[in-house]
Amino acid sequence: MNLKDILELIDKVADRGIGAVEVEQAGTRLRIEGKVAPPQQVIQTAPAAPLGQGGLPPMPMAMSQAAAPAPAAAEETDSEAGLHIITSPIVGTFYRSPNPESEPYASVGDHISKGKVLCIVEAMKLMNEIESDIDGTVVRIYPQNGQPVEYGQALFDLEPMLARPLDAL
């Protein structure tokens, strides 16, 4: 390969956005690495405004794949308020009771003890019982019955029971 061939190859790698090319000829190896493309952005459009509100075209909203909205904002607020958050250990479907005719395992306002089953998360036809890891009172239930849940998603907010002093017994 001569210099002209090498320069042409460099131009083609750059023009086409190729990540890298490696050529071996007569015992000589040449590797040309192109620029790595920046992460692509997903463009979403806002729903069109109903007639009578200006009739403007929808505005595009750029949303980077890395900057997805974080559902953890509610969890942070609750943990700052002194609440204990029970999260889903797996991806699956959230159920409040063992079957549709049964009462829910736990409801808002219920006083529960450590080890009590709070709900079921079904994953791949297996029913996984989610138990409380503290004594407390149910303050909030996040998902609706039958709703899909993700790993780490908040399921319940519990207000921990305060330990009683020994002289109060």
Tab-separated table of N, CA and C in Angstrom:
chain	number	residue	atom	x	y	z
A	1	MET	N	0.846	-1.185	0.000
A	1	MET	CA	0.000	0.000	0.000
A	1	MET	C	0.885	1.239	0.000
A	2	ASN	N	0.465	2.193	-0.792
A	2	ASN	CA	1.206	3.451	-0.784
A	2	ASN	C	0.433	4.501	0.012
A	3	LEU	N	1.000	5.668	0.144
A	3	LEU	CA	0.405	6.729	0.954
A	3	LEU	C	-0.950	7.159	0.394
A	4	LYS	N	-1.070	7.208	-0.933
A	4	LYS	CA	-2.328	7.607	-1.559
A	4	LYS	C	-3.453	6.628	-1.186
A	5	ASP	N	-3.178	5.332	-1.225
A	5	ASP	CA	-4.176	4.325	-0.860
A	5	ASP	C	-4.601	4.465	0.601
A	6	ILE	N	-3.630	4.725	1.461
A	6	ILE	CA	-3.908	4.868	2.897
A	6	ILE	C	-4.789	6.089	3.129
A	7	LEU	N	-4.477	7.218	2.465
A	7	LEU	CA	-5.267	8.435	2.639
A	7	LEU	C	-6.701	8.241	2.122
A	8	GLU	N	-6.874	7.528	1.018
A	8	GLU	CA	-8.201	7.237	0.498
A	8	GLU	C	-9.000	6.385	1.492
A	9	LEU	N	-8.335	5.401	2.087
A	9	LEU	CA	-8.993	4.543	3.069
A	9	LEU	C	-9.419	5.345	4.304
A	10	ILE	N	-8.562	6.264	4.739
A	10	ILE	CA	-8.899	7.121	5.888
A	10	ILE	C	-10.130	7.965	5.561
A	11	ASP	N	-10.169	8.550	4.355
A	11	ASP	CA	-11.313	9.369	3.950
A	11	ASP	C	-12.599	8.544	3.927
A	12	LYS	N	-12.527	7.336	3.403
A	12	LYS	CA	-13.725	6.489	3.338
A	12	LYS	C	-14.217	6.108	4.732
A	13	VAL	N	-13.309	5.812	5.648
A	13	VAL	CA	-13.694	5.487	7.026
A	13	VAL	C	-14.393	6.689	7.656
A	14	ALA	N	-13.836	7.883	7.446
A	14	ALA	CA	-14.416	9.091	8.022
A	14	ALA	C	-15.764	9.420	7.398
A	15	ASP	N	-15.878	9.308	6.069
A	15	ASP	CA	-17.122	9.653	5.369
A	15	ASP	C	-18.272	8.738	5.741
A	16	ARG	N	-18.007	7.488	5.923
A	16	ARG	CA	-19.072	6.513	6.163
A	16	ARG	C	-19.346	6.255	7.644
A	17	GLY	N	-18.566	6.876	8.523
A	17	GLY	CA	-18.792	6.706	9.956
A	17	GLY	C	-18.431	5.322	10.459
A	18	ILE	N	-17.514	4.656	9.803
A	18	ILE	CA	-17.090	3.317	10.196
A	18	ILE	C	-16.261	3.419	11.465
A	19	GLY	N	-16.473	2.493	12.386
A	19	GLY	CA	-15.743	2.512	13.651
A	19	GLY	C	-14.264	2.216	13.484
A	20	ALA	N	-13.904	1.176	12.715
A	20	ALA	CA	-12.508	0.810	12.530
A	20	ALA	C	-12.369	-0.125	11.329
A	21	VAL	N	-11.197	-0.046	10.694
A	21	VAL	CA	-10.851	-0.942	9.585
A	21	VAL	C	-9.435	-1.424	9.822
A	22	GLU	N	-9.218	-2.707	9.589
A	22	GLU	CA	-7.878	-3.267	9.730
A	22	GLU	C	-7.541	-3.996	8.437
A	23	VAL	N	-6.369	-3.644	7.870
A	23	VAL	CA	-5.931	-4.225	6.602
A	23	VAL	C	-4.534	-4.807	6.809
A	24	GLU	N	-4.323	-6.004	6.284
A	24	GLU	CA	-3.005	-6.623	6.341
A	24	GLU	C	-2.592	-6.971	4.917
A	25	GLN	N	-1.383	-6.491	4.535
A	25	GLN	CA	-0.905	-6.731	3.178
A	25	GLN	C	0.609	-6.869	3.221
A	26	ALA	N	1.097	-7.940	2.672
A	26	ALA	CA	2.536	-8.215	2.583
A	26	ALA	C	3.223	-8.106	3.941
A	27	GLY	N	2.576	-8.637	4.977
A	27	GLY	CA	3.195	-8.655	6.299
A	27	GLY	C	3.060	-7.360	7.068
A	28	THR	N	2.441	-6.349	6.474
A	28	THR	CA	2.237	-5.073	7.160
A	28	THR	C	0.768	-4.945	7.529
A	29	ARG	N	0.531	-4.616	8.784
A	29	ARG	CA	-0.842	-4.478	9.256
A	29	ARG	C	-1.127	-3.001	9.517
A	30	LEU	N	-2.296	-2.524	9.035
A	30	LEU	CA	-2.696	-1.133	9.192
A	30	LEU	C	-4.096	-1.122	9.799
A	31	ARG	N	-4.260	-0.367	10.892
A	31	ARG	CA	-5.577	-0.235	11.527
A	31	ARG	C	-5.933	1.240	11.553
A	32	ILE	N	-7.135	1.551	11.029
A	32	ILE	CA	-7.636	2.924	11.008
A	32	ILE	C	-8.920	2.944	11.822
A	33	GLU	N	-8.933	3.784	12.844
A	33	GLU	CA	-10.112	3.901	13.696
A	33	GLU	C	-10.801	5.217	13.419
A	34	GLY	N	-12.099	5.136	13.168
A	34	GLY	CA	-12.904	6.334	12.933
A	34	GLY	C	-13.388	6.917	14.249
A	35	LYS	N	-14.064	8.032	14.140
A	35	LYS	CA	-14.631	8.663	15.331
A	35	LYS	C	-15.818	7.845	15.806
A	36	VAL	N	-15.963	7.735	17.119
A	36	VAL	CA	-17.112	7.042	17.690
A	36	VAL	C	-18.274	8.017	17.651
A	37	ALA	N	-19.387	7.580	17.101
A	37	ALA	CA	-20.565	8.434	16.987
A	37	ALA	C	-21.106	8.747	18.378
A	38	PRO	N	-21.566	9.997	18.588
A	38	PRO	CA	-22.155	10.327	19.891
A	38	PRO	C	-23.441	9.542	20.085
A	39	PRO	N	-23.889	9.355	21.357
A	39	PRO	CA	-25.114	8.600	21.597
A	39	PRO	C	-26.283	9.245	20.858
A	40	GLN	N	-27.119	8.396	20.278
A	40	GLN	CA	-28.264	8.902	19.542
A	40	GLN	C	-29.325	9.386	20.508
A	41	GLN	N	-30.114	10.350	20.050
A	41	GLN	CA	-31.197	10.863	20.863
A	41	GLN	C	-32.512	10.381	20.298
A	42	VAL	N	-33.436	10.120	21.201
A	42	VAL	CA	-34.781	9.732	20.810
A	42	VAL	C	-35.610	11.005	20.793
A	43	ILE	N	-36.265	11.272	19.682
A	43	ILE	CA	-37.099	12.466	19.568
A	43	ILE	C	-38.557	12.049	19.708
A	44	GLN	N	-39.248	12.679	20.665
A	44	GLN	CA	-40.658	12.417	20.858
A	44	GLN	C	-41.394	13.732	20.626
A	45	THR	N	-42.601	13.650	20.149
A	45	THR	CA	-43.389	14.859	19.975
A	45	THR	C	-44.478	14.887	21.016
A	46	ALA	N	-44.762	16.093	21.480
A	46	ALA	CA	-45.839	16.263	22.450
A	46	ALA	C	-47.163	16.089	21.726
A	47	PRO	N	-48.209	15.661	22.430
A	47	PRO	CA	-49.509	15.527	21.775
A	47	PRO	C	-49.958	16.875	21.227
A	48	ALA	N	-50.639	16.862	20.101
A	48	ALA	CA	-51.104	18.092	19.475
A	48	ALA	C	-52.079	18.802	20.399
A	49	ALA	N	-51.992	20.143	20.412
A	49	ALA	CA	-52.890	20.926	21.244
A	49	ALA	C	-54.291	20.852	20.670
A	50	PRO	N	-55.312	20.723	21.515
A	50	PRO	CA	-56.674	20.706	21.001
A	50	PRO	C	-56.980	22.021	20.293
A	51	LEU	N	-57.880	21.983	19.348
A	51	LEU	CA	-58.256	23.192	18.628
A	51	LEU	C	-58.784	24.211	19.613
A	52	GLY	N	-58.441	25.464	19.369
A	52	GLY	CA	-58.895	26.518	20.255
A	52	GLY	C	-57.810	26.939	21.233
A	53	GLN	N	-56.657	26.210	21.287
A	53	GLN	CA	-55.553	26.595	22.160
A	53	GLN	C	-54.379	27.089	21.336
A	54	GLY	N	-54.653	27.734	20.248
A	54	GLY	CA	-53.586	28.291	19.430
A	54	GLY	C	-53.301	27.455	18.201
A	55	GLY	N	-53.613	26.169	18.217
A	55	GLY	CA	-53.404	25.304	17.068
A	55	GLY	C	-51.963	25.229	16.611
A	56	LEU	N	-51.020	25.427	17.509
A	56	LEU	CA	-49.610	25.361	17.152
A	56	LEU	C	-49.185	23.927	16.929
A	57	PRO	N	-48.208	23.692	16.033
A	57	PRO	CA	-47.734	22.324	15.831
A	57	PRO	C	-47.036	21.825	17.084
A	58	PRO	N	-47.018	20.506	17.292
A	58	PRO	CA	-46.374	19.964	18.493
A	58	PRO	C	-44.889	20.288	18.506
A	59	MET	N	-44.394	20.546	19.701
A	59	MET	CA	-42.980	20.847	19.881
A	59	MET	C	-42.208	19.556	20.088
A	60	PRO	N	-41.088	19.357	19.359
A	60	PRO	CA	-40.304	18.147	19.607
A	60	PRO	C	-39.611	18.244	20.949
A	61	MET	N	-39.551	17.108	21.637
A	61	MET	CA	-38.858	17.040	22.918
A	61	MET	C	-37.727	16.040	22.777
A	62	ALA	N	-36.504	16.511	22.886
A	62	ALA	CA	-35.364	15.608	22.786
A	62	ALA	C	-35.165	14.942	24.131
A	63	MET	N	-34.943	13.648	24.092
A	63	MET	CA	-34.768	12.894	25.332
A	63	MET	C	-33.640	11.914	25.114
A	64	SER	N	-32.542	12.132	25.766
A	64	SER	CA	-31.405	11.238	25.639
A	64	SER	C	-31.741	9.901	26.269
A	65	GLN	N	-31.205	8.829	25.705
A	65	GLN	CA	-31.463	7.507	26.268
A	65	GLN	C	-30.925	7.411	27.682
A	66	ALA	N	-29.838	8.099	27.942
A	66	ALA	CA	-29.228	8.027	29.263
A	66	ALA	C	-29.990	8.877	30.275
A	67	ALA	N	-30.777	9.862	29.804
A	67	ALA	CA	-31.461	10.770	30.710
A	67	ALA	C	-32.936	10.427	30.818
A	68	ALA	N	-33.261	9.191	31.056
A	68	ALA	CA	-34.652	8.775	31.218
A	68	ALA	C	-35.159	9.311	32.543
A	69	PRO	N	-36.453	9.621	32.633
A	69	PRO	CA	-36.972	10.145	33.890
A	69	PRO	C	-36.793	9.146	35.019
A	70	ALA	N	-36.400	9.647	36.176
A	70	ALA	CA	-36.122	8.770	37.306
A	70	ALA	C	-37.329	8.701	38.229
A	71	PRO	N	-37.898	7.500	38.432
A	71	PRO	CA	-39.028	7.389	39.341
A	71	PRO	C	-38.605	7.430	40.797
A	72	ALA	N	-37.317	7.603	41.062
A	72	ALA	CA	-36.823	7.547	42.431
A	72	ALA	C	-37.119	8.813	43.213
A	73	ALA	N	-37.633	9.861	42.590
A	73	ALA	CA	-37.890	11.110	43.292
A	73	ALA	C	-38.865	10.901	44.447
A	74	ALA	N	-39.932	10.161	44.221
A	74	ALA	CA	-40.902	9.906	45.280
A	74	ALA	C	-40.278	9.082	46.397
A	75	GLU	N	-39.420	8.143	46.024
A	75	GLU	CA	-38.785	7.297	47.027
A	75	GLU	C	-37.872	8.120	47.929
A	76	GLU	N	-37.130	9.083	47.342
A	76	GLU	CA	-36.227	9.895	48.144
A	76	GLU	C	-37.017	10.736	49.140
A	77	THR	N	-38.113	11.318	48.703
A	77	THR	CA	-38.921	12.146	49.585
A	77	THR	C	-39.441	11.319	50.748
A	78	ASP	N	-39.925	10.121	50.449
A	78	ASP	CA	-40.480	9.282	51.500
A	78	ASP	C	-39.418	8.843	52.494
A	79	SER	N	-38.220	8.505	51.998
A	79	SER	CA	-37.183	8.069	52.920
A	79	SER	C	-36.730	9.232	53.783
A	80	GLU	N	-36.784	10.464	53.253
A	80	GLU	CA	-36.431	11.631	54.054
A	80	GLU	C	-37.489	11.875	55.127
A	81	ALA	N	-38.731	11.481	54.864
A	81	ALA	CA	-39.813	11.674	55.822
A	81	ALA	C	-39.791	10.600	56.912
A	82	GLY	N	-38.823	9.718	56.904
A	82	GLY	CA	-38.697	8.685	57.918
A	82	GLY	C	-39.481	7.425	57.602
A	83	LEU	N	-39.941	7.281	56.369
A	83	LEU	CA	-40.686	6.090	55.990
A	83	LEU	C	-39.751	5.018	55.451
A	84	HIS	N	-40.125	3.780	55.646
A	84	HIS	CA	-39.352	2.640	55.145
A	84	HIS	C	-40.008	2.169	53.849
A	85	ILE	N	-39.228	2.009	52.803
A	85	ILE	CA	-39.776	1.637	51.499
A	85	ILE	C	-39.503	0.169	51.217
A	86	ILE	N	-40.557	-0.573	50.884
A	86	ILE	CA	-40.422	-1.966	50.446
A	86	ILE	C	-40.404	-1.926	48.926
A	87	THR	N	-39.348	-2.467	48.320
A	87	THR	CA	-39.216	-2.453	46.862
A	87	THR	C	-39.341	-3.858	46.300
A	88	SER	N	-39.600	-3.922	45.011
A	88	SER	CA	-39.749	-5.221	44.354
A	88	SER	C	-38.372	-5.848	44.125
A	89	PRO	N	-38.187	-7.099	44.554
A	89	PRO	CA	-36.901	-7.760	44.343
A	89	PRO	C	-36.763	-8.345	42.936
A	90	ILE	N	-37.876	-8.337	42.168
A	90	ILE	CA	-37.870	-8.939	40.832
A	90	ILE	C	-38.813	-8.167	39.916
A	91	VAL	N	-38.710	-8.450	38.634
A	91	VAL	CA	-39.645	-7.925	37.640
A	91	VAL	C	-40.819	-8.890	37.572
A	92	GLY	N	-42.029	-8.372	37.563
A	92	GLY	CA	-43.186	-9.258	37.497
A	92	GLY	C	-44.485	-8.487	37.561
A	93	THR	N	-45.540	-9.177	37.975
A	93	THR	CA	-46.869	-8.577	38.107
A	93	THR	C	-47.250	-8.537	39.579
A	94	PHE	N	-47.693	-7.369	40.042
A	94	PHE	CA	-48.027	-7.121	41.437
A	94	PHE	C	-49.462	-7.560	41.731
A	95	TYR	N	-49.629	-8.353	42.797
A	95	TYR	CA	-50.965	-8.759	43.247
A	95	TYR	C	-51.075	-8.515	44.745
A	96	ARG	N	-52.175	-7.903	45.172
A	96	ARG	CA	-52.382	-7.594	46.582
A	96	ARG	C	-52.939	-8.759	47.372
A	97	SER	N	-53.504	-9.773	46.695
A	97	SER	CA	-54.098	-10.906	47.399
A	97	SER	C	-53.751	-12.202	46.674
A	98	PRO	N	-53.921	-13.346	47.357
A	98	PRO	CA	-53.560	-14.622	46.744
A	98	PRO	C	-54.459	-14.997	45.574
A	99	ASN	N	-55.717	-14.509	45.562
A	99	ASN	CA	-56.626	-14.743	44.435
A	99	ASN	C	-57.637	-13.605	44.406
A	100	PRO	N	-58.350	-13.431	43.300
A	100	PRO	CA	-59.259	-12.281	43.169
A	100	PRO	C	-60.369	-12.229	44.218
A	101	GLU	N	-60.772	-13.372	44.782
A	101	GLU	CA	-61.859	-13.389	45.767
A	101	GLU	C	-61.373	-13.102	47.185
A	102	SER	N	-60.080	-13.199	47.440
A	102	SER	CA	-59.532	-13.026	48.789
A	102	SER	C	-59.334	-11.557	49.137
A	103	GLU	N	-59.271	-11.314	50.442
A	103	GLU	CA	-58.945	-9.984	50.949
A	103	GLU	C	-57.464	-9.694	50.672
A	104	PRO	N	-57.092	-8.426	50.522
A	104	PRO	CA	-55.672	-8.094	50.321
A	104	PRO	C	-54.841	-8.474	51.545
A	105	TYR	N	-53.586	-8.805	51.276
A	105	TYR	CA	-52.674	-9.120	52.383
A	105	TYR	C	-52.524	-7.928	53.317
A	106	ALA	N	-52.407	-6.719	52.747
A	106	ALA	CA	-52.201	-5.518	53.549
A	106	ALA	C	-52.903	-4.346	52.884
A	107	SER	N	-53.419	-3.444	53.717
A	107	SER	CA	-54.079	-2.232	53.236
A	107	SER	C	-53.478	-1.039	53.961
A	108	VAL	N	-53.709	0.158	53.423
A	108	VAL	CA	-53.211	1.371	54.065
A	108	VAL	C	-53.817	1.463	55.462
A	109	GLY	N	-52.952	1.747	56.436
A	109	GLY	CA	-53.384	1.852	57.834
A	109	GLY	C	-53.191	0.587	58.636
A	110	ASP	N	-52.942	-0.543	57.982
A	110	ASP	CA	-52.731	-1.804	58.705
A	110	ASP	C	-51.415	-1.773	59.473
A	111	HIS	N	-51.446	-2.291	60.698
A	111	HIS	CA	-50.234	-2.479	61.491
A	111	HIS	C	-49.718	-3.875	61.160
A	112	ILE	N	-48.485	-3.962	60.725
A	112	ILE	CA	-47.931	-5.245	60.316
A	112	ILE	C	-46.669	-5.546	61.101
A	113	SER	N	-46.352	-6.821	61.176
A	113	SER	CA	-45.134	-7.226	61.867
A	113	SER	C	-44.131	-7.766	60.853
A	114	LYS	N	-42.900	-7.794	61.278
A	114	LYS	CA	-41.819	-8.293	60.434
A	114	LYS	C	-42.134	-9.727	59.999
A	115	GLY	N	-41.972	-10.003	58.695
A	115	GLY	CA	-42.222	-11.338	58.172
A	115	GLY	C	-43.620	-11.529	57.605
A	116	LYS	N	-44.526	-10.551	57.818
A	116	LYS	CA	-45.883	-10.672	57.269
A	116	LYS	C	-45.843	-10.484	55.759
A	117	VAL	N	-46.596	-11.315	55.038
A	117	VAL	CA	-46.686	-11.200	53.588
A	117	VAL	C	-47.493	-9.942	53.260
A	118	LEU	N	-46.929	-9.101	52.372
A	118	LEU	CA	-47.591	-7.867	51.973
A	118	LEU	C	-48.276	-7.983	50.617
A	119	CYS	N	-47.679	-8.793	49.729
A	119	CYS	CA	-48.209	-8.925	48.374
A	119	CYS	C	-47.535	-10.110	47.693
A	120	ILE	N	-47.912	-10.324	46.438
A	120	ILE	CA	-47.278	-11.343	45.598
A	120	ILE	C	-46.782	-10.649	44.343
A	121	VAL	N	-45.586	-11.018	43.894
A	121	VAL	CA	-45.100	-10.592	42.585
A	121	VAL	C	-44.929	-11.856	41.762
A	122	GLU	N	-45.757	-11.973	40.714
A	122	GLU	CA	-45.704	-13.143	39.837
A	122	GLU	C	-44.646	-12.919	38.772
A	123	ALA	N	-43.758	-13.880	38.635
A	123	ALA	CA	-42.720	-13.828	37.605
A	123	ALA	C	-42.601	-15.221	36.991
A	124	MET	N	-42.835	-15.313	35.705
A	124	MET	CA	-42.716	-16.579	34.973
A	124	MET	C	-43.563	-17.673	35.625
A	125	LYS	N	-44.789	-17.355	35.932
A	125	LYS	CA	-45.770	-18.284	36.516
A	125	LYS	C	-45.420	-18.729	37.932
A	126	LEU	N	-44.458	-18.081	38.562
A	126	LEU	CA	-44.122	-18.372	39.959
A	126	LEU	C	-44.631	-17.231	40.823
A	127	MET	N	-45.312	-17.562	41.917
A	127	MET	CA	-45.857	-16.567	42.831
A	127	MET	C	-44.848	-16.336	43.957
A	128	ASN	N	-44.261	-15.153	43.991
A	128	ASN	CA	-43.243	-14.800	44.973
A	128	ASN	C	-43.861	-13.914	46.037
A	129	GLU	N	-43.918	-14.412	47.282
A	129	GLU	CA	-44.479	-13.632	48.372
A	129	GLU	C	-43.448	-12.602	48.824
A	130	ILE	N	-43.888	-11.348	48.934
A	130	ILE	CA	-43.021	-10.270	49.404
A	130	ILE	C	-43.407	-9.985	50.849
A	131	GLU	N	-42.441	-10.134	51.759
A	131	GLU	CA	-42.688	-9.972	53.187
A	131	GLU	C	-42.119	-8.659	53.692
A	132	SER	N	-42.696	-8.180	54.784
A	132	SER	CA	-42.182	-6.981	55.431
A	132	SER	C	-40.888	-7.325	56.168
A	133	ASP	N	-39.933	-6.415	56.093
A	133	ASP	CA	-38.686	-6.651	56.816
A	133	ASP	C	-38.615	-5.830	58.111
A	134	ILE	N	-39.718	-5.143	58.440
A	134	ILE	CA	-39.787	-4.387	59.696
A	134	ILE	C	-41.202	-4.460	60.262
A	135	ASP	N	-41.350	-4.068	61.531
A	135	ASP	CA	-42.665	-3.852	62.130
A	135	ASP	C	-43.063	-2.419	61.793
A	136	GLY	N	-44.323	-2.208	61.411
A	136	GLY	CA	-44.732	-0.846	61.092
A	136	GLY	C	-46.166	-0.758	60.632
A	137	THR	N	-46.504	0.407	60.090
A	137	THR	CA	-47.845	0.695	59.595
A	137	THR	C	-47.757	1.019	58.113
A	138	VAL	N	-48.668	0.446	57.316
A	138	VAL	CA	-48.684	0.710	55.873
A	138	VAL	C	-49.204	2.127	55.658
A	139	VAL	N	-48.397	2.946	55.003
A	139	VAL	CA	-48.758	4.338	54.743
A	139	VAL	C	-49.217	4.511	53.295
A	140	ARG	N	-48.564	3.810	52.363
A	140	ARG	CA	-48.894	3.955	50.954
A	140	ARG	C	-48.616	2.652	50.224
A	141	ILE	N	-49.463	2.348	49.238
A	141	ILE	CA	-49.252	1.215	48.332
A	141	ILE	C	-49.120	1.825	46.942
A	142	TYR	N	-47.973	1.656	46.317
A	142	TYR	CA	-47.706	2.315	45.031
A	142	TYR	C	-48.421	1.675	43.838
A	143	PRO	N	-48.162	0.400	43.507
A	143	PRO	CA	-48.787	-0.143	42.288
A	143	PRO	C	-50.238	-0.547	42.505
A	144	GLN	N	-50.980	-0.587	41.428
A	144	GLN	CA	-52.351	-1.087	41.443
A	144	GLN	C	-52.308	-2.607	41.301
A	145	ASN	N	-53.364	-3.279	41.714
A	145	ASN	CA	-53.448	-4.730	41.596
A	145	ASN	C	-53.374	-5.126	40.123
A	146	GLY	N	-52.507	-6.093	39.805
A	146	GLY	CA	-52.358	-6.569	38.431
A	146	GLY	C	-51.410	-5.740	37.584
A	147	GLN	N	-50.777	-4.744	38.163
A	147	GLN	CA	-49.868	-3.857	37.427
A	147	GLN	C	-48.475	-4.464	37.340
A	148	PRO	N	-47.790	-4.336	36.190
A	148	PRO	CA	-46.408	-4.804	36.103
A	148	PRO	C	-45.498	-3.929	36.966
A	149	VAL	N	-44.505	-4.561	37.586
A	149	VAL	CA	-43.528	-3.828	38.397
A	149	VAL	C	-42.118	-4.205	37.943
A	150	GLU	N	-41.199	-3.287	38.161
A	150	GLU	CA	-39.797	-3.464	37.796
A	150	GLU	C	-38.975	-3.809	39.035
A	151	TYR	N	-37.777	-4.323	38.805
A	151	TYR	CA	-36.834	-4.571	39.895
A	151	TYR	C	-36.513	-3.238	40.573
A	152	GLY	N	-36.614	-3.186	41.883
A	152	GLY	CA	-36.268	-1.984	42.635
A	152	GLY	C	-37.379	-0.952	42.716
A	153	GLN	N	-38.513	-1.197	42.087
A	153	GLN	CA	-39.627	-0.249	42.120
A	153	GLN	C	-40.266	-0.266	43.504
A	154	ALA	N	-40.641	0.910	43.995
A	154	ALA	CA	-41.288	1.014	45.311
A	154	ALA	C	-42.649	0.347	45.275
A	155	LEU	N	-42.921	-0.506	46.261
A	155	LEU	CA	-44.210	-1.171	46.382
A	155	LEU	C	-45.026	-0.590	47.539
A	156	PHE	N	-44.384	-0.460	48.699
A	156	PHE	CA	-45.064	0.006	49.909
A	156	PHE	C	-44.199	1.023	50.633
A	157	ASP	N	-44.859	1.979	51.293
A	157	ASP	CA	-44.216	2.844	52.283
A	157	ASP	C	-44.713	2.389	53.636
A	158	LEU	N	-43.790	2.143	54.546
A	158	LEU	CA	-44.142	1.739	55.906
A	158	LEU	C	-43.601	2.764	56.891
A	159	GLU	N	-44.404	3.075	57.881
A	159	GLU	CA	-43.937	3.910	58.969
A	159	GLU	C	-43.447	2.966	60.057
A	160	PRO	N	-42.144	2.977	60.341
A	160	PRO	CA	-41.609	2.025	61.323
A	160	PRO	C	-42.211	2.250	62.707
A	161	MET	N	-42.430	1.132	63.414
A	161	MET	CA	-42.895	1.220	64.808
A	161	MET	C	-41.698	1.617	65.657
A	162	LEU	N	-41.941	2.530	66.553
A	162	LEU	CA	-40.879	2.954	67.452
A	162	LEU	C	-40.781	1.968	68.593
A	163	ALA	N	-39.579	1.666	68.988
A	163	ALA	CA	-39.380	0.753	70.119
A	163	ALA	C	-39.837	1.447	71.404
A	164	ARG	N	-40.575	0.720	72.229
A	164	ARG	CA	-41.050	1.279	73.499
A	164	ARG	C	-39.959	1.163	74.556
A	165	PRO	N	-39.821	2.169	75.388
A	165	PRO	CA	-38.861	2.050	76.488
A	165	PRO	C	-39.292	0.940	77.440
A	166	LEU	N	-38.333	0.301	78.086
A	166	LEU	CA	-38.632	-0.804	78.982
A	166	LEU	C	-39.528	-0.404	80.158
A	167	ASP	N	-39.399	0.819	80.646
A	167	ASP	CA	-40.218	1.237	81.798
A	167	ASP	C	-41.680	1.470	81.400
A	168	ALA	N	-41.993	1.555	80.120
A	168	ALA	CA	-43.375	1.744	79.679
A	168	ALA	C	-44.144	0.428	79.671
A	169	LEU	N	-43.457	-0.688	79.798
A	169	LEU	CA	-44.110	-2.000	79.791
A	169	LEU	C	-44.655	-2.319	81.092
